[in-house]
PDB file of N, CA and C in Angstrom:
ATOM      1  N   MET A   1     105.901  90.705 111.531  1.00 62.00           N
ATOM      2  CA  MET A   1     105.151  89.928 110.570  1.00 62.00           C
ATOM      3  C   MET A   1     105.716  90.234 109.191  1.00 62.00           C
ATOM      4  N   GLY A   2     105.934  89.221 108.381  1.00 65.00           N
ATOM      5  CA  GLY A   2     106.527  89.395 107.069  1.00 65.00           C
ATOM      6  C   GLY A   2     105.620  90.131 106.106  1.00 65.00           C
ATOM      7  N   PHE A   3     106.247  90.810 105.149  1.00 61.00           N
ATOM      8  CA  PHE A   3     105.532  91.616 104.165  1.00 61.00           C
ATOM      9  C   PHE A   3     104.500  90.783 103.408  1.00 61.00           C
ATOM     10  N   ILE A   4     104.904  89.603 102.941  1.00 68.00           N
ATOM     11  CA  ILE A   4     104.009  88.757 102.150  1.00 68.00           C
ATOM     12  C   ILE A   4     102.868  88.240 103.017  1.00 68.00           C
ATOM     13  N   LEU A   5     103.178  87.858 104.255  1.00 68.00           N
ATOM     14  CA  LEU A   5     102.154  87.352 105.162  1.00 68.00           C
ATOM     15  C   LEU A   5     101.106  88.415 105.462  1.00 68.00           C
ATOM     16  N   VAL A   6     101.548  89.648 105.703  1.00 67.00           N
ATOM     17  CA  VAL A   6     100.606  90.740 105.976  1.00 67.00           C
ATOM     18  C   VAL A   6      99.720  90.990 104.759  1.00 67.00           C
ATOM     19  N   THR A   7     100.330  91.001 103.576  1.00 75.00           N
ATOM     20  CA  THR A   7      99.567  91.214 102.347  1.00 75.00           C
ATOM     21  C   THR A   7      98.550  90.096 102.153  1.00 75.00           C
ATOM     22  N   PHE A   8      98.974  88.858 102.368  1.00 74.00           N
ATOM     23  CA  PHE A   8      98.086  87.709 102.220  1.00 74.00           C
ATOM     24  C   PHE A   8      96.923  87.786 103.203  1.00 74.00           C
ATOM     25  N   LYS A   9      97.227  88.088 104.467  1.00 81.00           N
ATOM     26  CA  LYS A   9      96.171  88.205 105.476  1.00 81.00           C
ATOM     27  C   LYS A   9      95.220  89.348 105.133  1.00 81.00           C
ATOM     28  N   GLY A  10      95.757  90.429 104.566  1.00 77.00           N
ATOM     29  CA  GLY A  10      94.914  91.552 104.148  1.00 77.00           C
ATOM     30  C   GLY A  10      93.956  91.154 103.040  1.00 77.00           C
ATOM     31  N   ILE A  11      94.435  90.351 102.092  1.00 83.00           N
ATOM     32  CA  ILE A  11      93.580  89.876 100.996  1.00 83.00           C
ATOM     33  C   ILE A  11      92.475  88.982 101.546  1.00 83.00           C
ATOM     34  N   ILE A  12      92.841  88.111 102.478  1.00 86.00           N
ATOM     35  CA  ILE A  12      91.837  87.235 103.102  1.00 86.00           C
ATOM     36  C   ILE A  12      90.797  88.067 103.855  1.00 86.00           C
ATOM     37  N   ALA A  13      91.264  89.078 104.575  1.00 85.00           N
ATOM     38  CA  ALA A  13      90.334  89.947 105.316  1.00 85.00           C
ATOM     39  C   ALA A  13      89.409  90.679 104.356  1.00 85.00           C
ATOM     40  N   ASP A  14      89.929  91.150 103.233  1.00 86.00           N
ATOM     41  CA  ASP A  14      89.093  91.832 102.234  1.00 86.00           C
ATOM     42  C   ASP A  14      88.006  90.896 101.708  1.00 86.00           C
ATOM     43  N   ARG A  15      88.380  89.673 101.420  1.00 89.00           N
ATOM     44  CA  ARG A  15      87.396  88.700 100.911  1.00 89.00           C
ATOM     45  C   ARG A  15      86.341  88.388 101.972  1.00 89.00           C
ATOM     46  N   GLU A  16      86.792  88.271 103.222  1.00 87.00           N
ATOM     47  CA  GLU A  16      85.853  88.001 104.311  1.00 87.00           C
ATOM     48  C   GLU A  16      84.891  89.180 104.491  1.00 87.00           C
ATOM     49  N   LEU A  17      85.406  90.389 104.371  1.00 86.00           N
ATOM     50  CA  LEU A  17      84.541  91.571 104.474  1.00 86.00           C
ATOM     51  C   LEU A  17      83.502  91.576 103.350  1.00 86.00           C
ATOM     52  N   ASP A  18      83.923  91.212 102.147  1.00 88.00           N
ATOM     53  CA  ASP A  18      82.977  91.131 101.023  1.00 88.00           C
ATOM     54  C   ASP A  18      81.891  90.098 101.311  1.00 88.00           C
ATOM     55  N   ARG A  19      82.301  88.944 101.827  1.00 87.00           N
ATOM     56  CA  ARG A  19      81.346  87.873 102.136  1.00 87.00           C
ATOM     57  C   ARG A  19      80.351  88.323 103.210  1.00 87.00           C
ATOM     58  N   LEU A  20      80.878  88.948 104.255  1.00 87.00           N
ATOM     59  CA  LEU A  20      80.001  89.402 105.348  1.00 87.00           C
ATOM     60  C   LEU A  20      79.067  90.518 104.889  1.00 87.00           C
ATOM     61  N   GLN A  21      79.562  91.365 104.017  1.00 88.00           N
ATOM     62  CA  GLN A  21      78.723  92.451 103.512  1.00 88.00           C
ATOM     63  C   GLN A  21      77.534  91.893 102.712  1.00 88.00           C
ATOM     64  N   ILE A  22      77.802  90.868 101.927  1.00 88.00           N
ATOM     65  CA  ILE A  22      76.713  90.230 101.174  1.00 88.00           C
ATOM     66  C   ILE A  22      75.707  89.599 102.127  1.00 88.00           C
ATOM     67  N   LEU A  23      76.209  88.954 103.171  1.00 87.00           N
ATOM     68  CA  LEU A  23      75.299  88.364 104.171  1.00 87.00           C
ATOM     69  C   LEU A  23      74.461  89.436 104.858  1.00 87.00           C
ATOM     70  N   LEU A  24      75.078  90.566 105.166  1.00 84.00           N
ATOM     71  CA  LEU A  24      74.341  91.653 105.823  1.00 84.00           C
ATOM     72  C   LEU A  24      73.229  92.203 104.931  1.00 84.00           C
ATOM     73  N   VAL A  25      73.532  92.346 103.661  1.00 85.00           N
ATOM     74  CA  VAL A  25      72.539  92.873 102.713  1.00 85.00           C
ATOM     75  C   VAL A  25      71.334  91.930 102.632  1.00 85.00           C
ATOM     76  N   ASN A  26      71.602  90.646 102.751  1.00 85.00           N
ATOM     77  CA  ASN A  26      70.529  89.659 102.613  1.00 85.00           C
ATOM     78  C   ASN A  26      69.775  89.387 103.912  1.00 85.00           C
ATOM     79  N   GLN A  27      70.169  90.025 105.007  1.00 84.00           N
ATOM     80  CA  GLN A  27      69.511  89.805 106.300  1.00 84.00           C
ATOM     81  C   GLN A  27      68.591  90.980 106.630  1.00 84.00           C
ATOM     82  N   SER A  28      67.588  90.674 107.414  1.00 82.00           N
ATOM     83  CA  SER A  28      66.723  91.722 107.945  1.00 82.00           C
ATOM     84  C   SER A  28      67.464  92.393 109.098  1.00 82.00           C
ATOM     85  N   PRO A  29      67.469  93.731 109.153  1.00 84.00           N
ATOM     86  CA  PRO A  29      68.190  94.423 110.229  1.00 84.00           C
ATOM     87  C   PRO A  29      67.709  94.070 111.629  1.00 84.00           C
ATOM     88  N   HIS A  30      66.540  93.456 111.743  1.00 83.00           N
ATOM     89  CA  HIS A  30      65.990  93.130 113.051  1.00 83.00           C
ATOM     90  C   HIS A  30      66.227  91.677 113.456  1.00 83.00           C
ATOM     91  N   SER A  31      66.885  90.917 112.606  1.00 82.00           N
ATOM     92  CA  SER A  31      67.120  89.503 112.938  1.00 82.00           C
ATOM     93  C   SER A  31      68.334  89.359 113.848  1.00 82.00           C
ATOM     94  N   LYS A  32      68.387  88.255 114.602  1.00 82.00           N
ATOM     95  CA  LYS A  32      69.510  88.001 115.506  1.00 82.00           C
ATOM     96  C   LYS A  32      70.803  87.781 114.725  1.00 82.00           C
ATOM     97  N   SER A  33      70.687  87.123 113.595  1.00 88.00           N
ATOM     98  CA  SER A  33      71.891  86.837 112.806  1.00 88.00           C
ATOM     99  C   SER A  33      72.487  88.126 112.218  1.00 88.00           C
ATOM    100  N   TYR A  34      71.651  89.140 111.991  1.00 88.00           N
ATOM    101  CA  TYR A  34      72.148  90.411 111.461  1.00 88.00           C
ATOM    102  C   TYR A  34      73.153  91.037 112.434  1.00 88.00           C
ATOM    103  N   GLU A  35      72.808  91.062 113.706  1.00 87.00           N
ATOM    104  CA  GLU A  35      73.697  91.655 114.716  1.00 87.00           C
ATOM    105  C   GLU A  35      75.003  90.860 114.826  1.00 87.00           C
ATOM    106  N   LYS A  36      74.879  89.536 114.792  1.00 89.00           N
ATOM    107  CA  LYS A  36      76.064  88.675 114.864  1.00 89.00           C
ATOM    108  C   LYS A  36      76.985  88.929 113.662  1.00 89.00           C
ATOM    109  N   ILE A  37      76.410  89.003 112.486  1.00 88.00           N
ATOM    110  CA  ILE A  37      77.195  89.245 111.270  1.00 88.00           C
ATOM    111  C   ILE A  37      77.799  90.648 111.303  1.00 88.00           C
ATOM    112  N   ALA A  38      77.029  91.617 111.782  1.00 88.00           N
ATOM    113  CA  ALA A  38      77.526  92.992 111.870  1.00 88.00           C
ATOM    114  C   ALA A  38      78.722  93.083 112.819  1.00 88.00           C
ATOM    115  N   ASN A  39      78.639  92.368 113.942  1.00 89.00           N
ATOM    116  CA  ASN A  39      79.757  92.349 114.893  1.00 89.00           C
ATOM    117  C   ASN A  39      80.992  91.686 114.279  1.00 89.00           C
ATOM    118  N   GLU A  40      80.766  90.600 113.567  1.00 90.00           N
ATOM    119  CA  GLU A  40      81.875  89.907 112.903  1.00 90.00           C
ATOM    120  C   GLU A  40      82.487  90.805 111.822  1.00 90.00           C
ATOM    121  N   PHE A  41      81.635  91.531 111.115  1.00 88.00           N
ATOM    122  CA  PHE A  41      82.101  92.467 110.090  1.00 88.00           C
ATOM    123  C   PHE A  41      82.984  93.547 110.721  1.00 88.00           C
ATOM    124  N   ALA A  42      82.530  94.110 111.838  1.00 92.00           N
ATOM    125  CA  ALA A  42      83.293  95.169 112.511  1.00 92.00           C
ATOM    126  C   ALA A  42      84.631  94.634 113.011  1.00 92.00           C
ATOM    127  N   LYS A  43      84.638  93.427 113.552  1.00 92.00           N
ATOM    128  CA  LYS A  43      85.874  92.812 114.041  1.00 92.00           C
ATOM    129  C   LYS A  43      86.849  92.566 112.887  1.00 92.00           C
ATOM    130  N   THR A  44      86.349  92.042 111.792  1.00 90.00           N
ATOM    131  CA  THR A  44      87.192  91.779 110.623  1.00 90.00           C
ATOM    132  C   THR A  44      87.714  93.081 110.033  1.00 90.00           C
ATOM    133  N   GLN A  45      86.887  94.099 110.023  1.00 90.00           N
ATOM    134  CA  GLN A  45      87.307  95.407 109.505  1.00 90.00           C
ATOM    135  C   GLN A  45      88.420  95.990 110.379  1.00 90.00           C
ATOM    136  N   GLN A  46      88.319  95.837 111.680  1.00 92.00           N
ATOM    137  CA  GLN A  46      89.356  96.318 112.591  1.00 92.00           C
ATOM    138  C   GLN A  46      90.667  95.555 112.343  1.00 92.00           C
ATOM    139  N   GLN A  47      90.566  94.233 112.184  1.00 89.00           N
ATOM    140  CA  GLN A  47      91.760  93.441 111.891  1.00 89.00           C
ATOM    141  C   GLN A  47      92.398  93.892 110.577  1.00 89.00           C
ATOM    142  N   ARG A  48      91.560  94.167 109.589  1.00 87.00           N
ATOM    143  CA  ARG A  48      92.055  94.614 108.280  1.00 87.00           C
ATOM    144  C   ARG A  48      92.760  95.964 108.422  1.00 87.00           C
ATOM    145  N   ASP A  49      92.205  96.855 109.223  1.00 90.00           N
ATOM    146  CA  ASP A  49      92.830  98.163 109.449  1.00 90.00           C
ATOM    147  C   ASP A  49      94.185  98.013 110.142  1.00 90.00           C
ATOM    148  N   GLU A  50      94.270  97.090 111.112  1.00 89.00           N
ATOM    149  CA  GLU A  50      95.535  96.843 111.798  1.00 89.00           C
ATOM    150  C   GLU A  50      96.582  96.284 110.833  1.00 89.00           C
ATOM    151  N   LEU A  51      96.152  95.380 109.955  1.00 86.00           N
ATOM    152  CA  LEU A  51      97.068  94.835 108.946  1.00 86.00           C
ATOM    153  C   LEU A  51      97.545  95.930 107.997  1.00 86.00           C
ATOM    154  N   GLN A  52      96.651  96.831 107.634  1.00 87.00           N
ATOM    155  CA  GLN A  52      97.026  97.925 106.738  1.00 87.00           C
ATOM    156  C   GLN A  52      98.050  98.836 107.404  1.00 87.00           C
ATOM    157  N   THR A  53      97.890  99.070 108.705  1.00 90.00           N
ATOM    158  CA  THR A  53      98.856  99.881 109.444  1.00 90.00           C
ATOM    159  C   THR A  53     100.229  99.222 109.428  1.00 90.00           C
ATOM    160  N   ILE A  54     100.261  97.910 109.669  1.00 88.00           N
ATOM    161  CA  ILE A  54     101.523  97.171 109.637  1.00 88.00           C
ATOM    162  C   ILE A  54     102.135  97.243 108.244  1.00 88.00           C
ATOM    163  N   LEU A  55     101.323  97.073 107.217  1.00 86.00           N
ATOM    164  CA  LEU A  55     101.804  97.129 105.839  1.00 86.00           C
ATOM    165  C   LEU A  55     102.364  98.510 105.510  1.00 86.00           C
ATOM    166  N   ASP A  56     101.684  99.550 105.964  1.00 89.00           N
ATOM    167  CA  ASP A  56     102.173 100.915 105.744  1.00 89.00           C
ATOM    168  C   ASP A  56     103.519 101.134 106.422  1.00 89.00           C
ATOM    169  N   GLN A  57     103.668 100.609 107.645  1.00 89.00           N
ATOM    170  CA  GLN A  57     104.939 100.733 108.364  1.00 89.00           C
ATOM    171  C   GLN A  57     106.049  99.978 107.632  1.00 89.00           C
ATOM    172  N   GLN A  58     105.728  98.790 107.132  1.00 87.00           N
ATOM    173  CA  GLN A  58     106.723  98.015 106.392  1.00 87.00           C
ATOM    174  C   GLN A  58     107.128  98.732 105.104  1.00 87.00           C
ATOM    175  N   ASN A  59     106.152  99.297 104.410  1.00 87.00           N
ATOM    176  CA  ASN A  59     106.455 100.037 103.185  1.00 87.00           C
ATOM    177  C   ASN A  59     107.332 101.246 103.477  1.00 87.00           C
ATOM    178  N   GLU A  60     107.070 101.916 104.589  1.00 89.00           N
ATOM    179  CA  GLU A  60     107.883 103.065 104.994  1.00 89.00           C
ATOM    180  C   GLU A  60     109.325 102.629 105.279  1.00 89.00           C
ATOM    181  N   GLU A  61     109.474 101.501 105.949  1.00 86.00           N
ATOM    182  CA  GLU A  61     110.810 100.970 106.261  1.00 86.00           C
ATOM    183  C   GLU A  61     111.547 100.587 104.976  1.00 86.00           C
ATOM    184  N   ILE A  62     110.837  99.966 104.056  1.00 87.00           N
ATOM    185  CA  ILE A  62     111.441  99.600 102.774  1.00 87.00           C
ATOM    186  C   ILE A  62     111.885 100.846 102.029  1.00 87.00           C
ATOM    187  N   GLU A  63     111.039 101.868 102.030  1.00 89.00           N
ATOM    188  CA  GLU A  63     111.379 103.121 101.346  1.00 89.00           C
ATOM    189  C   GLU A  63     112.616 103.770 101.964  1.00 89.00           C
ATOM    190  N   LYS A  64     112.710 103.747 103.296  1.00 85.00           N
ATOM    191  CA  LYS A  64     113.892 104.296 103.966  1.00 85.00           C
ATOM    192  C   LYS A  64     115.147 103.547 103.537  1.00 85.00           C
ATOM    193  N   ASN A  65     115.053 102.214 103.506  1.00 84.00           N
ATOM    194  CA  ASN A  65     116.204 101.404 103.119  1.00 84.00           C
ATOM    195  C   ASN A  65     116.595 101.641 101.666  1.00 84.00           C
ATOM    196  N   VAL A  66     115.612 101.767 100.789  1.00 88.00           N
ATOM    197  CA  VAL A  66     115.895 102.036  99.380  1.00 88.00           C
ATOM    198  C   VAL A  66     116.566 103.402  99.229  1.00 88.00           C
ATOM    199  N   ASN A  67     116.043 104.402  99.951  1.00 83.00           N
ATOM    200  CA  ASN A  67     116.647 105.733  99.884  1.00 83.00           C
ATOM    201  C   ASN A  67     118.066 105.731 100.417  1.00 83.00           C
ATOM    202  N   LEU A  68     118.302 104.993 101.491  1.00 79.00           N
ATOM    203  CA  LEU A  68     119.647 104.894 102.041  1.00 79.00           C
ATOM    204  C   LEU A  68     120.582 104.221 101.038  1.00 79.00           C
ATOM    205  N   GLN A  69     120.114 103.152 100.406  1.00 83.00           N
ATOM    206  CA  GLN A  69     120.946 102.458  99.425  1.00 83.00           C
ATOM    207  C   GLN A  69     121.238 103.361  98.224  1.00 83.00           C
ATOM    208  N   LYS A  70     120.246 104.130  97.782  1.00 85.00           N
ATOM    209  CA  LYS A  70     120.472 105.074  96.680  1.00 85.00           C
ATOM    210  C   LYS A  70     121.514 106.114  97.071  1.00 85.00           C
ATOM    211  N   PHE A  71     121.408 106.596  98.307  1.00 77.00           N
ATOM    212  CA  PHE A  71     122.365 107.580  98.789  1.00 77.00           C
ATOM    213  C   PHE A  71     123.770 106.991  98.822  1.00 77.00           C
ATOM    214  N   ILE A  72     123.880 105.768  99.337  1.00 75.00           N
ATOM    215  CA  ILE A  72     125.186 105.111  99.407  1.00 75.00           C
ATOM    216  C   ILE A  72     125.742 104.891  98.006  1.00 75.00           C
ATOM    217  N   ASP A  73     124.893 104.426  97.087  1.00 79.00           N
ATOM    218  CA  ASP A  73     125.342 104.204  95.707  1.00 79.00           C
ATOM    219  C   ASP A  73     125.813 105.502  95.051  1.00 79.00           C
ATOM    220  N   ALA A  74     125.072 106.585  95.315  1.00 78.00           N
ATOM    221  CA  ALA A  74     125.429 107.870  94.711  1.00 78.00           C
ATOM    222  C   ALA A  74     126.703 108.451  95.320  1.00 78.00           C
ATOM    223  N   ASN A  75     127.004 108.069  96.541  1.00 71.00           N
ATOM    224  CA  ASN A  75     128.162 108.626  97.233  1.00 71.00           C
ATOM    225  C   ASN A  75     129.265 107.598  97.461  1.00 71.00           C
ATOM    226  N   SER A  76     129.171 106.474  96.751  1.00 69.00           N
ATOM    227  CA  SER A  76     130.213 105.463  96.959  1.00 69.00           C
ATOM    228  C   SER A  76     131.473 105.886  96.210  1.00 69.00           C
ATOM    229  N   LYS A  77     132.433 106.232  96.965  1.00 69.00           N
ATOM    230  CA  LYS A  77     133.729 106.644  96.448  1.00 69.00           C
ATOM    231  C   LYS A  77     134.763 106.299  97.501  1.00 69.00           C
ATOM    232  N   GLN A  78     135.975 106.303  97.117  1.00 68.00           N
ATOM    233  CA  GLN A  78     137.038 106.038  98.077  1.00 68.00           C
ATOM    234  C   GLN A  78     137.182 107.267  98.957  1.00 68.00           C
ATOM    235  N   LEU A  79     136.964 107.082 100.243  1.00 67.00           N
ATOM    236  CA  LEU A  79     137.081 108.203 101.163  1.00 67.00           C
ATOM    237  C   LEU A  79     138.526 108.320 101.639  1.00 67.00           C
ATOM    238  N   ASN A  80     139.087 109.486 101.455  1.00 75.00           N
ATOM    239  CA  ASN A  80     140.448 109.735 101.892  1.00 75.00           C
ATOM    240  C   ASN A  80     140.491 110.633 103.117  1.00 75.00           C
ATOM    241  N   LYS A  81     139.361 111.248 103.410  1.00 80.00           N
ATOM    242  CA  LYS A  81     139.292 112.115 104.571  1.00 80.00           C
ATOM    243  C   LYS A  81     137.885 112.049 105.158  1.00 80.00           C
ATOM    244  N   PHE A  82     137.738 112.527 106.371  1.00 81.00           N
ATOM    245  CA  PHE A  82     136.461 112.535 107.071  1.00 81.00           C
ATOM    246  C   PHE A  82     135.470 113.414 106.323  1.00 81.00           C
ATOM    247  N   ASP A  83     134.283 112.898 106.074  1.00 79.00           N
ATOM    248  CA  ASP A  83     133.235 113.636 105.365  1.00 79.00           C
ATOM    249  C   ASP A  83     132.065 113.839 106.331  1.00 79.00           C
ATOM    250  N   GLU A  84     132.028 114.998 106.984  1.00 85.00           N
ATOM    251  CA  GLU A  84     131.003 115.267 107.996  1.00 85.00           C
ATOM    252  C   GLU A  84     129.599 115.210 107.407  1.00 85.00           C
ATOM    253  N   HIS A  85     129.411 115.723 106.200  1.00 85.00           N
ATOM    254  CA  HIS A  85     128.094 115.700 105.551  1.00 85.00           C
ATOM    255  C   HIS A  85     127.617 114.253 105.366  1.00 85.00           C
ATOM    256  N   LEU A  86     128.503 113.390 104.930  1.00 81.00           N
ATOM    257  CA  LEU A  86     128.158 111.985 104.733  1.00 81.00           C
ATOM    258  C   LEU A  86     127.790 111.326 106.066  1.00 81.00           C
ATOM    259  N   VAL A  87     128.549 111.605 107.097  1.00 84.00           N
ATOM    260  CA  VAL A  87     128.272 111.043 108.424  1.00 84.00           C
ATOM    261  C   VAL A  87     126.897 111.489 108.904  1.00 84.00           C
ATOM    262  N   ARG A  88     126.580 112.763 108.752  1.00 86.00           N
ATOM    263  CA  ARG A  88     125.280 113.278 109.202  1.00 86.00           C
ATOM    264  C   ARG A  88     124.123 112.702 108.390  1.00 86.00           C
ATOM    265  N   GLN A  89     124.369 112.378 107.128  1.00 85.00           N
ATOM    266  CA  GLN A  89     123.328 111.786 106.295  1.00 85.00           C
ATOM    267  C   GLN A  89     123.055 110.330 106.689  1.00 85.00           C
ATOM    268  N   LEU A  90     124.080 109.634 107.141  1.00 85.00           N
ATOM    269  CA  LEU A  90     123.953 108.210 107.418  1.00 85.00           C
ATOM    270  C   LEU A  90     123.678 107.876 108.877  1.00 85.00           C
ATOM    271  N   ILE A  91     124.295 108.604 109.795  1.00 90.00           N
ATOM    272  CA  ILE A  91     124.256 108.225 111.207  1.00 90.00           C
ATOM    273  C   ILE A  91     123.376 109.167 112.010  1.00 90.00           C
ATOM    274  N   LYS A  92     122.497 108.569 112.802  1.00 92.00           N
ATOM    275  CA  LYS A  92     121.608 109.355 113.660  1.00 92.00           C
ATOM    276  C   LYS A  92     122.247 109.588 115.023  1.00 92.00           C
ATOM    277  N   LYS A  93     122.841 108.507 115.603  1.00 92.00           N
ATOM    278  CA  LYS A  93     123.383 108.623 116.944  1.00 92.00           C
ATOM    279  C   LYS A  93     124.456 107.564 117.159  1.00 92.00           C
ATOM    280  N   ILE A  94     125.489 107.925 117.918  1.00 92.00           N
ATOM    281  CA  ILE A  94     126.528 106.985 118.322  1.00 92.00           C
ATOM    282  C   ILE A  94     126.586 106.999 119.851  1.00 92.00           C
ATOM    283  N   THR A  95     126.478 105.815 120.435  1.00 92.00           N
ATOM    284  CA  THR A  95     126.566 105.681 121.886  1.00 92.00           C
ATOM    285  C   THR A  95     127.799 104.849 122.207  1.00 92.00           C
ATOM    286  N   ILE A  96     128.676 105.411 123.035  1.00 92.00           N
ATOM    287  CA  ILE A  96     129.909 104.707 123.383  1.00 92.00           C
ATOM    288  C   ILE A  96     129.839 104.281 124.846  1.00 92.00           C
ATOM    289  N   GLN A  97     129.984 102.983 125.073  1.00 91.00           N
ATOM    290  CA  GLN A  97     130.012 102.402 126.409  1.00 91.00           C
ATOM    291  C   GLN A  97     131.421 101.871 126.671  1.00 91.00           C
ATOM    292  N   GLU A  98     131.624 101.318 127.839  1.00 90.00           N
ATOM    293  CA  GLU A  98     132.950 100.788 128.181  1.00 90.00           C
ATOM    294  C   GLU A  98     133.368  99.639 127.283  1.00 90.00           C
ATOM    295  N   THR A  99     132.422  98.753 126.987  1.00 93.00           N
ATOM    296  CA  THR A  99     132.773  97.533 126.248  1.00 93.00           C
ATOM    297  C   THR A  99     132.266  97.497 124.806  1.00 93.00           C
ATOM    298  N   TYR A 100     131.428  98.444 124.440  1.00 91.00           N
ATOM    299  CA  TYR A 100     130.906  98.438 123.072  1.00 91.00           C
ATOM    300  C   TYR A 100     130.543  99.848 122.625  1.00 91.00           C
ATOM    301  N   CYS A 101     130.320  99.964 121.330  1.00 91.00           N
ATOM    302  CA  CYS A 101     129.887 101.212 120.703  1.00 91.00           C
ATOM    303  C   CYS A 101     128.635 100.873 119.889  1.00 91.00           C
ATOM    304  N   ASP A 102     127.570 101.641 120.039  1.00 92.00           N
ATOM    305  CA  ASP A 102     126.321 101.398 119.328  1.00 92.00           C
ATOM    306  C   ASP A 102     126.096 102.531 118.334  1.00 92.00           C
ATOM    307  N   VAL A 103     125.985 102.186 117.051  1.00 91.00           N
ATOM    308  CA  VAL A 103     125.770 103.177 115.995  1.00 91.00           C
ATOM    309  C   VAL A 103     124.346 103.017 115.487  1.00 91.00           C
ATOM    310  N   GLU A 104     123.552 104.078 115.592  1.00 92.00           N
ATOM    311  CA  GLU A 104     122.170 104.058 115.104  1.00 92.00           C
ATOM    312  C   GLU A 104     122.115 104.881 113.817  1.00 92.00           C
ATOM    313  N   PHE A 105     121.662 104.237 112.741  1.00 89.00           N
ATOM    314  CA  PHE A 105     121.600 104.884 111.434  1.00 89.00           C
ATOM    315  C   PHE A 105     120.263 105.604 111.249  1.00 89.00           C
ATOM    316  N   GLN A 106     120.217 106.496 110.289  1.00 86.00           N
ATOM    317  CA  GLN A 106     119.015 107.286 110.019  1.00 86.00           C
ATOM    318  C   GLN A 106     117.817 106.409 109.642  1.00 86.00           C
ATOM    319  N   ASN A 107     118.069 105.258 109.023  1.00 82.00           N
ATOM    320  CA  ASN A 107     116.960 104.395 108.602  1.00 82.00           C
ATOM    321  C   ASN A 107     116.428 103.517 109.727  1.00 82.00           C
ATOM    322  N   GLY A 108     117.007 103.652 110.946  1.00 85.00           N
ATOM    323  CA  GLY A 108     116.524 102.884 112.084  1.00 85.00           C
ATOM    324  C   GLY A 108     117.365 101.654 112.393  1.00 85.00           C
ATOM    325  N   ASP A 109     118.220 101.241 111.477  1.00 86.00           N
ATOM    326  CA  ASP A 109     119.112 100.111 111.745  1.00 86.00           C
ATOM    327  C   ASP A 109     120.152 100.537 112.779  1.00 86.00           C
ATOM    328  N   SER A 110     120.710  99.544 113.458  1.00 89.00           N
ATOM    329  CA  SER A 110     121.755  99.847 114.416  1.00 89.00           C
ATOM    330  C   SER A 110     122.847  98.786 114.308  1.00 89.00           C
ATOM    331  N   LEU A 111     124.026  99.153 114.759  1.00 88.00           N
ATOM    332  CA  LEU A 111     125.197  98.289 114.696  1.00 88.00           C
ATOM    333  C   LEU A 111     125.914  98.369 116.020  1.00 88.00           C
ATOM    334  N   LYS A 112     126.152  97.215 116.643  1.00 91.00           N
ATOM    335  CA  LYS A 112     126.856  97.161 117.912  1.00 91.00           C
ATOM    336  C   LYS A 112     128.279  96.678 117.628  1.00 91.00           C
ATOM    337  N   ILE A 113     129.258  97.462 118.061  1.00 90.00           N
ATOM    338  CA  ILE A 113     130.651  97.132 117.832  1.00 90.00           C
ATOM    339  C   ILE A 113     131.308  96.911 119.192  1.00 90.00           C
ATOM    340  N   ASN A 114     131.796  95.699 119.409  1.00 89.00           N
ATOM    341  CA  ASN A 114     132.485  95.394 120.660  1.00 89.00           C
ATOM    342  C   ASN A 114     133.874  96.033 120.630  1.00 89.00           C
ATOM    343  N   LEU A 115     134.245  96.667 121.739  1.00 85.00           N
ATOM    344  CA  LEU A 115     135.536  97.339 121.810  1.00 85.00           C
ATOM    345  C   LEU A 115     136.597  96.447 122.426  1.00 85.00           C
TER     346      LEU A 115
END
């Protein structure tokens, strides 16, 4: 789910929670509509929490990418020899198969290279 879409859905969920909360305050706790509104409130709150989790994960991914780009910018130089420290900072795992090589970077991105 896209960053903007998650944020937008979160704003809508927040507004819906505000609306339902006002309805709950105006209802008698013993009325049938109170229970229905309370259930809808709980469902909307759960959806909002799930959206927040997705947003937090997206923010974490963005932060990883920004940190990786900062690292690359700070270390961008003409490499004349193998730099083990640089490799360890950038690459998490390399898997070599018969027909391809898979490089997994520290930020979670991966690159498949056909041999």
